[in-house]
Amino acid sequence: MTRASLKFGDGPMKPVIAFICLGALTTLSCYSHAAEEDSDLPDWAEERVEPFRARIGNWVDNTSRNIDSFFGGDQSATVNNESYLRLGQEIDWMEGDGTSGDISLRYRIDLPTTEERLRLVIESDPEESQGTLADQGSGRLYNDQRDRSTSTFGLDWLESRDKRENWSNRIGAGIRLRMPLDPYVRFTSERLWDLGDGPWQLESFNRVSWFNNEGYSARTTWDVGRPLSANRHLRFITNVQWREEEDTLEYSEVAQLNQRLNNRSALRYSAIAIGESASNPRMTNYYLQTRYRRDIHKGILFGDVIPELHFQREDSYDPRWAMTLRLEMYFQREIQRDYFHF
């Protein structure tokens, strides 16, 4: 996978990038209110994109169902299958670091009928390979700071419990497909509570993992939120992570307001603080982020504009601008339009 890098002078670029971010968000937001069709593509582009999407989507679906039928049973042809393939193109700029372009391919093969509670899963980009919380917390660092060779093949045993009523646990084991082969074991537990009689909900996600080549890791996420209206949702997210490879306790706090502009566009405003170390706690990065996401074409082609303003400890908390432009195409037989994750 190739990656191009280009440096710019910081002085003149700062106001230019800021202007581009503001202009792009303003223009796209205004346009999103006006456009209510299901595609922004011209007719000639749609005629080329749709057959290509259908062929690849059908291939992904058929492949996963054939594998599922081999390991599972006859229901593989009718059961809901969440397999997908996602192709992305990203341009990432940060003041002082220059600009980089990247192409990514991510996939997940879901085999739901292997058994009622035992599920065979093939996926790329597992959570454990996604780097530090600083890497994960920013939507900008979506592709290039993650390990490319992180495909996993394994079995998950799921408890048939509703996480609204009990802790829902999942145990998985398998191998990461790289040389040398990397066996792993992981335990995941989730819970969801309604807080009183009001609209607030608290969700907990916890995972402990062991990879032979990297050792142990643990992560816990606590997410409390509530809808403010039919189109707005407020969230406060706490993450704590430890990885034996880094041997550092990391934590982050996120305040997030999600706003659905219409059925094809959304905005996310975030204020994020990231710190590390348990014995000598310190904050390493504060930043403000706005993410505009647009369904460009019929729930399969999405565009993101993500401006950020960072205040990093290593730079004496001097402000640094950053921006990402991203295109993603999803390949599934059944189109799923909700990729905003509110």
Short mmCIF file of C-alpha atoms in Angstrom, two decimals:
data_model
loop_
_atom_site.label_atom_id
_atom_site.label_comp_id
_atom_site.label_asym_id
_atom_site.label_seq_id
_atom_site.Cartn_x
_atom_site.Cartn_y
_atom_site.Cartn_z
CA MET A 1 0.00 0.00 0.00
CA THR A 2 1.53 3.30 -1.06
CA ARG A 3 1.28 6.57 0.76
CA ALA A 4 2.12 10.01 -0.60
CA SER A 5 3.37 12.80 1.64
CA LEU A 6 3.73 16.52 0.91
CA LYS A 7 4.89 19.32 3.20
CA PHE A 8 3.45 22.83 3.28
CA GLY A 9 4.58 25.97 5.00
CA ASP A 10 2.62 26.39 8.22
CA GLY A 11 2.21 30.14 8.12
CA PRO A 12 0.00 30.69 5.05
CA MET A 13 -1.67 27.29 5.26
CA LYS A 14 -3.32 27.83 8.64
CA PRO A 15 -5.87 30.45 7.53
CA VAL A 16 -6.33 28.71 4.19
CA ILE A 17 -7.21 25.37 5.81
CA ALA A 18 -9.45 27.08 8.35
CA PHE A 19 -11.28 28.90 5.55
CA ILE A 20 -11.67 25.67 3.55
CA CYS A 21 -13.05 23.84 6.58
CA LEU A 22 -15.56 26.58 7.37
CA GLY A 23 -16.58 27.04 3.76
CA ALA A 24 -16.98 23.33 3.09
CA LEU A 25 -19.11 22.76 6.18
CA THR A 26 -21.29 25.81 5.50
CA THR A 27 -21.82 24.92 1.85
CA LEU A 28 -22.52 21.25 2.48
CA SER A 29 -24.84 21.97 5.39
CA CYS A 30 -26.91 24.41 3.36
CA TYR A 31 -27.00 22.02 0.42
CA SER A 32 -28.06 19.10 2.59
CA HIS A 33 -31.22 20.92 3.64
CA ALA A 34 -32.14 21.62 0.05
CA ALA A 35 -31.40 18.23 -1.51
CA GLU A 36 -33.82 15.44 -0.67
CA GLU A 37 -33.06 13.02 -3.48
CA ASP A 38 -31.11 9.84 -2.81
CA SER A 39 -27.99 10.72 -4.84
CA ASP A 40 -25.71 13.67 -5.56
CA LEU A 41 -24.07 11.92 -8.51
CA PRO A 42 -24.84 12.87 -12.10
CA ASP A 43 -26.69 10.30 -14.19
CA TRP A 44 -23.60 9.15 -16.09
CA ALA A 45 -21.71 8.44 -12.83
CA GLU A 46 -24.68 6.65 -11.27
CA GLU A 47 -24.96 4.37 -14.31
CA ARG A 48 -21.36 3.23 -13.72
CA VAL A 49 -21.34 3.09 -9.93
CA GLU A 50 -24.52 1.11 -9.32
CA PRO A 51 -23.71 -2.01 -11.43
CA PHE A 52 -20.22 -2.11 -9.90
CA ARG A 53 -21.65 -1.83 -6.37
CA ALA A 54 -24.24 -4.53 -7.08
CA ARG A 55 -21.67 -7.00 -8.44
CA ILE A 56 -19.25 -6.58 -5.54
CA GLY A 57 -22.05 -6.49 -2.94
CA ASN A 58 -23.57 -9.71 -4.27
CA TRP A 59 -20.14 -11.35 -4.33
CA VAL A 60 -19.48 -10.38 -0.69
CA ASP A 61 -22.90 -11.65 0.38
CA ASN A 62 -22.73 -14.88 -1.61
CA THR A 63 -19.20 -15.66 -0.42
CA SER A 64 -20.10 -15.20 3.23
CA ARG A 65 -23.30 -17.26 2.89
CA ASN A 66 -21.46 -20.09 1.10
CA ILE A 67 -18.86 -20.24 3.89
CA ASP A 68 -21.66 -20.05 6.46
CA SER A 69 -23.51 -22.91 4.75
CA PHE A 70 -20.40 -25.08 4.83
CA PHE A 71 -19.87 -24.59 8.58
CA GLY A 72 -23.51 -24.06 9.57
CA GLY A 73 -26.78 -25.11 8.02
CA ASP A 74 -29.52 -24.54 5.49
CA GLN A 75 -30.70 -21.30 7.09
CA SER A 76 -27.62 -19.45 5.80
CA ALA A 77 -29.54 -18.45 2.65
CA THR A 78 -32.26 -16.56 4.56
CA VAL A 79 -30.71 -15.39 7.85
CA ASN A 80 -29.60 -11.78 8.22
CA ASN A 81 -25.93 -11.47 7.30
CA GLU A 82 -23.84 -8.47 8.34
CA SER A 83 -20.84 -9.08 6.10
CA TYR A 84 -19.45 -6.07 4.30
CA LEU A 85 -16.48 -4.72 2.39
CA ARG A 86 -15.54 -1.05 2.61
CA LEU A 87 -13.20 0.81 0.26
CA GLY A 88 -11.94 4.21 1.39
CA GLN A 89 -9.85 7.10 0.08
CA GLU A 90 -8.55 9.65 2.57
CA ILE A 91 -6.58 12.91 2.48
CA ASP A 92 -5.20 13.96 5.86
CA TRP A 93 -3.49 17.25 6.74
CA MET A 94 -2.08 18.47 10.03
CA GLU A 95 -0.24 21.71 10.60
CA GLY A 96 3.48 21.02 10.89
CA ASP A 97 3.20 17.44 9.60
CA GLY A 98 2.10 18.03 6.03
CA THR A 99 -0.44 16.14 3.95
CA SER A 100 -0.83 12.43 3.24
CA GLY A 101 -3.15 10.42 1.02
CA ASP A 102 -4.22 6.88 1.74
CA ILE A 103 -6.39 4.08 0.37
CA SER A 104 -7.87 1.49 2.73
CA LEU A 105 -9.79 -1.77 2.44
CA ARG A 106 -11.74 -3.11 5.40
CA TYR A 107 -13.97 -6.14 5.56
CA ARG A 108 -15.96 -8.37 7.90
CA ILE A 109 -17.30 -11.80 7.03
CA ASP A 110 -20.15 -12.74 9.35
CA LEU A 111 -21.21 -16.39 9.62
CA PRO A 112 -24.29 -16.34 11.86
CA THR A 113 -25.61 -19.91 11.48
CA THR A 114 -22.46 -21.82 12.37
CA GLU A 115 -24.34 -22.59 15.59
CA GLU A 116 -26.92 -20.82 17.69
CA ARG A 117 -24.32 -19.40 20.05
CA LEU A 118 -21.02 -20.22 18.35
CA ARG A 119 -20.18 -17.83 15.54
CA LEU A 120 -17.30 -17.92 13.09
CA VAL A 121 -16.01 -14.40 12.38
CA ILE A 122 -13.46 -13.19 9.82
CA GLU A 123 -12.61 -9.49 10.03
CA SER A 124 -9.95 -6.90 9.41
CA ASP A 125 -8.83 -4.13 11.73
CA PRO A 126 -9.69 -5.57 15.17
CA GLU A 127 -9.97 -3.13 18.06
CA GLU A 128 -6.69 -4.27 19.59
CA SER A 129 -4.74 -3.13 16.51
CA GLN A 130 -6.13 0.40 16.44
CA GLY A 131 -3.30 2.02 18.39
CA THR A 132 -3.44 4.44 21.29
CA LEU A 133 -6.49 6.38 22.39
CA ALA A 134 -4.92 9.42 20.74
CA ASP A 135 -4.98 7.51 17.44
CA GLN A 136 -8.51 6.22 17.95
CA GLY A 137 -10.10 9.31 19.42
CA SER A 138 -9.69 11.41 16.31
CA GLY A 139 -11.77 10.43 13.32
CA ARG A 140 -8.95 11.81 11.16
CA LEU A 141 -6.52 8.99 11.91
CA TYR A 142 -8.87 6.46 10.43
CA ASN A 143 -6.58 4.38 8.28
CA ASP A 144 -2.89 5.18 8.19
CA GLN A 145 -2.08 4.76 11.89
CA ARG A 146 -3.51 1.25 12.09
CA ASP A 147 -1.72 -1.97 11.42
CA ARG A 148 -2.38 -3.12 7.86
CA SER A 149 -1.83 -6.83 8.52
CA THR A 150 -4.48 -7.32 11.18
CA SER A 151 -7.02 -9.72 9.69
CA THR A 152 -8.37 -12.22 12.21
CA PHE A 153 -10.03 -15.61 11.87
CA GLY A 154 -11.77 -16.96 14.94
CA LEU A 155 -14.78 -18.27 16.82
CA ASP A 156 -16.99 -16.25 19.16
CA TRP A 157 -19.25 -17.86 21.77
CA LEU A 158 -22.19 -15.58 22.55
CA GLU A 159 -24.55 -15.65 25.50
CA SER A 160 -28.22 -15.34 24.59
CA ARG A 161 -28.82 -12.45 26.99
CA ASP A 162 -30.36 -9.05 26.48
CA LYS A 163 -27.82 -6.47 27.65
CA ARG A 164 -30.72 -4.34 28.94
CA GLU A 165 -31.46 -7.02 31.53
CA ASN A 166 -28.12 -8.76 32.21
CA TRP A 167 -24.46 -8.54 31.37
CA SER A 168 -24.06 -9.91 27.83
CA ASN A 169 -20.76 -11.78 27.51
CA ARG A 170 -18.81 -13.05 24.53
CA ILE A 171 -15.68 -15.22 24.48
CA GLY A 172 -13.58 -15.44 21.31
CA ALA A 173 -10.41 -17.17 20.17
CA GLY A 174 -8.56 -17.52 16.90
CA ILE A 175 -5.51 -16.30 15.01
CA ARG A 176 -4.40 -13.05 13.47
CA LEU A 177 -3.47 -13.78 9.86
CA ARG A 178 0.09 -12.54 9.56
CA MET A 179 3.50 -14.15 9.77
CA PRO A 180 4.27 -15.44 12.24
CA LEU A 181 0.67 -16.46 12.99
CA ASP A 182 -0.60 -14.68 16.09
CA PRO A 183 -3.07 -16.63 18.30
CA TYR A 184 -5.46 -14.60 20.42
CA VAL A 185 -8.12 -14.95 23.12
CA ARG A 186 -10.57 -12.21 24.10
CA PHE A 187 -13.44 -11.71 26.53
CA THR A 188 -16.09 -9.04 25.98
CA SER A 189 -18.87 -7.94 28.31
CA GLU A 190 -21.60 -5.35 27.62
CA ARG A 191 -24.43 -3.80 29.61
CA LEU A 192 -27.08 -1.13 29.01
CA TRP A 193 -29.06 0.64 31.73
CA ASP A 194 -31.96 3.10 31.64
CA LEU A 195 -31.22 5.74 34.26
CA GLY A 196 -34.42 6.23 36.17
CA ASP A 197 -37.57 7.13 34.29
CA GLY A 198 -35.89 9.80 32.17
CA PRO A 199 -34.29 9.63 28.72
CA TRP A 200 -30.72 9.07 29.94
CA GLN A 201 -29.03 5.74 29.18
CA LEU A 202 -25.69 4.34 30.35
CA GLU A 203 -23.86 1.77 28.24
CA SER A 204 -20.75 -0.15 29.24
CA PHE A 205 -18.37 -2.01 26.90
CA ASN A 206 -15.45 -3.96 28.39
CA ARG A 207 -12.84 -6.16 26.71
CA VAL A 208 -9.77 -8.09 27.86
CA SER A 209 -7.54 -9.58 25.16
CA TRP A 210 -4.36 -11.58 24.79
CA PHE A 211 -2.34 -11.75 21.57
CA ASN A 212 0.72 -14.00 21.55
CA ASN A 213 2.94 -11.43 19.81
CA GLU A 214 1.77 -8.35 21.73
CA GLY A 215 0.63 -9.59 25.14
CA TYR A 216 -2.38 -8.47 27.15
CA SER A 217 -4.65 -5.47 26.67
CA ALA A 218 -7.74 -4.20 28.43
CA ARG A 219 -10.28 -1.52 27.61
CA THR A 220 -13.42 -0.18 29.20
CA THR A 221 -15.86 2.34 27.73
CA TRP A 222 -18.69 4.04 29.60
CA ASP A 223 -21.13 5.98 27.45
CA VAL A 224 -23.94 8.05 28.95
CA GLY A 225 -26.30 9.92 26.67
CA ARG A 226 -29.78 11.04 25.87
CA PRO A 227 -31.75 12.34 22.88
CA LEU A 228 -32.35 16.09 22.98
CA SER A 229 -34.84 15.98 20.13
CA ALA A 230 -35.76 13.74 17.22
CA ASN A 231 -32.58 14.83 15.39
CA ARG A 232 -30.07 15.57 18.16
CA HIS A 233 -28.32 13.32 20.63
CA LEU A 234 -25.93 14.21 23.46
CA ARG A 235 -23.23 11.80 24.68
CA PHE A 236 -20.44 11.78 27.27
CA ILE A 237 -17.92 8.99 26.73
CA THR A 238 -15.13 7.79 29.03
CA ASN A 239 -12.46 5.42 27.71
CA VAL A 240 -9.68 3.73 29.70
CA GLN A 241 -7.16 1.49 27.96
CA TRP A 242 -4.03 -0.43 28.89
CA ARG A 243 -1.80 -2.39 26.53
CA GLU A 244 1.15 -4.48 27.67
CA GLU A 245 3.08 -3.45 24.56
CA GLU A 246 2.88 0.22 25.56
CA ASP A 247 2.71 -0.41 29.33
CA THR A 248 0.86 2.87 29.79
CA LEU A 249 -2.62 3.53 31.13
CA GLU A 250 -4.50 5.83 28.76
CA TYR A 251 -7.80 7.60 29.28
CA SER A 252 -10.01 9.98 27.35
CA GLU A 253 -13.11 12.05 27.95
CA VAL A 254 -15.41 13.00 25.09
CA ALA A 255 -18.38 15.37 25.02
CA GLN A 256 -20.31 14.83 21.80
CA LEU A 257 -23.35 16.38 20.17
CA ASN A 258 -24.75 14.55 17.14
CA GLN A 259 -27.17 16.35 14.87
CA ARG A 260 -29.04 14.73 12.01
CA LEU A 261 -29.61 17.40 9.35
CA ASN A 262 -31.84 15.19 7.21
CA ASN A 263 -31.98 11.54 6.15
CA ARG A 264 -28.69 11.88 4.26
CA SER A 265 -26.54 14.29 6.27
CA ALA A 266 -25.31 14.64 9.83
CA LEU A 267 -22.98 16.78 11.93
CA ARG A 268 -21.01 15.74 14.97
CA TYR A 269 -19.43 18.28 17.34
CA SER A 270 -16.85 16.88 19.79
CA ALA A 271 -14.63 18.20 22.57
CA ILE A 272 -12.00 15.62 23.50
CA ALA A 273 -9.35 15.37 26.23
CA ILE A 274 -6.72 12.60 26.26
CA GLY A 275 -4.35 11.69 29.08
CA GLU A 276 -2.03 8.95 30.23
CA SER A 277 -0.31 7.34 33.24
CA ALA A 278 -1.80 6.23 36.54
CA SER A 279 1.14 7.11 38.84
CA ASN A 280 1.76 10.54 37.28
CA PRO A 281 -1.46 11.51 35.46
CA ARG A 282 -1.13 14.16 32.77
CA MET A 283 -3.18 15.40 29.86
CA THR A 284 -1.46 15.07 26.51
CA ASN A 285 -3.97 16.47 24.04
CA TYR A 286 -7.11 18.55 23.92
CA TYR A 287 -8.95 19.11 20.67
CA LEU A 288 -12.16 20.30 19.12
CA GLN A 289 -13.59 18.42 16.17
CA THR A 290 -16.47 18.86 13.76
CA ARG A 291 -17.41 16.02 11.44
CA TYR A 292 -19.80 16.46 8.54
CA ARG A 293 -20.98 13.19 6.96
CA ARG A 294 -22.97 13.01 3.75
CA ASP A 295 -24.67 10.07 2.08
CA ILE A 296 -23.54 10.95 -1.44
CA HIS A 297 -25.21 8.06 -3.21
CA LYS A 298 -28.00 5.75 -2.02
CA GLY A 299 -26.43 4.53 1.21
CA ILE A 300 -23.29 3.14 -0.44
CA LEU A 301 -21.03 6.16 -1.04
CA PHE A 302 -20.26 8.52 1.86
CA GLY A 303 -18.15 11.64 2.21
CA ASP A 304 -16.65 13.16 5.36
CA VAL A 305 -15.21 16.61 6.07
CA ILE A 306 -13.45 16.66 9.47
CA PRO A 307 -11.76 19.88 10.66
CA GLU A 308 -9.99 19.88 14.03
CA LEU A 309 -8.11 22.24 16.32
CA HIS A 310 -5.52 20.52 18.58
CA PHE A 311 -3.79 21.70 21.74
CA GLN A 312 -1.00 19.19 22.40
CA ARG A 313 1.29 18.98 25.42
CA GLU A 314 4.35 18.29 23.24
CA ASP A 315 3.73 21.63 21.48
CA SER A 316 3.20 23.58 24.73
CA TYR A 317 -0.54 23.53 23.96
CA ASP A 318 -0.11 25.88 21.00
CA PRO A 319 -3.07 25.44 18.62
CA ARG A 320 -2.58 23.26 15.53
CA TRP A 321 -5.11 22.94 12.72
CA ALA A 322 -5.93 19.63 11.10
CA MET A 323 -8.37 18.44 8.48
CA THR A 324 -9.41 15.19 6.81
CA LEU A 325 -11.38 14.61 3.62
CA ARG A 326 -12.65 11.08 3.16
CA LEU A 327 -14.70 9.03 0.69
CA GLU A 328 -16.02 5.55 1.56
CA MET A 329 -17.90 3.00 -0.51
CA TYR A 330 -19.74 0.13 1.21
CA PHE A 331 -20.42 -3.16 -0.53
CA GLN A 332 -23.36 -5.21 0.78
CA ARG A 333 -26.30 -6.87 -0.93
CA GLU A 334 -28.78 -5.07 1.29
CA ILE A 335 -28.05 -1.36 1.51
CA GLN A 336 -27.84 0.03 5.06
CA ARG A 337 -28.21 3.78 5.17
CA ASP A 338 -27.47 4.49 8.83
CA TYR A 339 -23.69 4.81 9.09
CA PHE A 340 -23.79 7.78 11.45
CA HIS A 341 -23.70 5.69 14.66
CA PHE A 342 -25.72 8.06 16.87
#
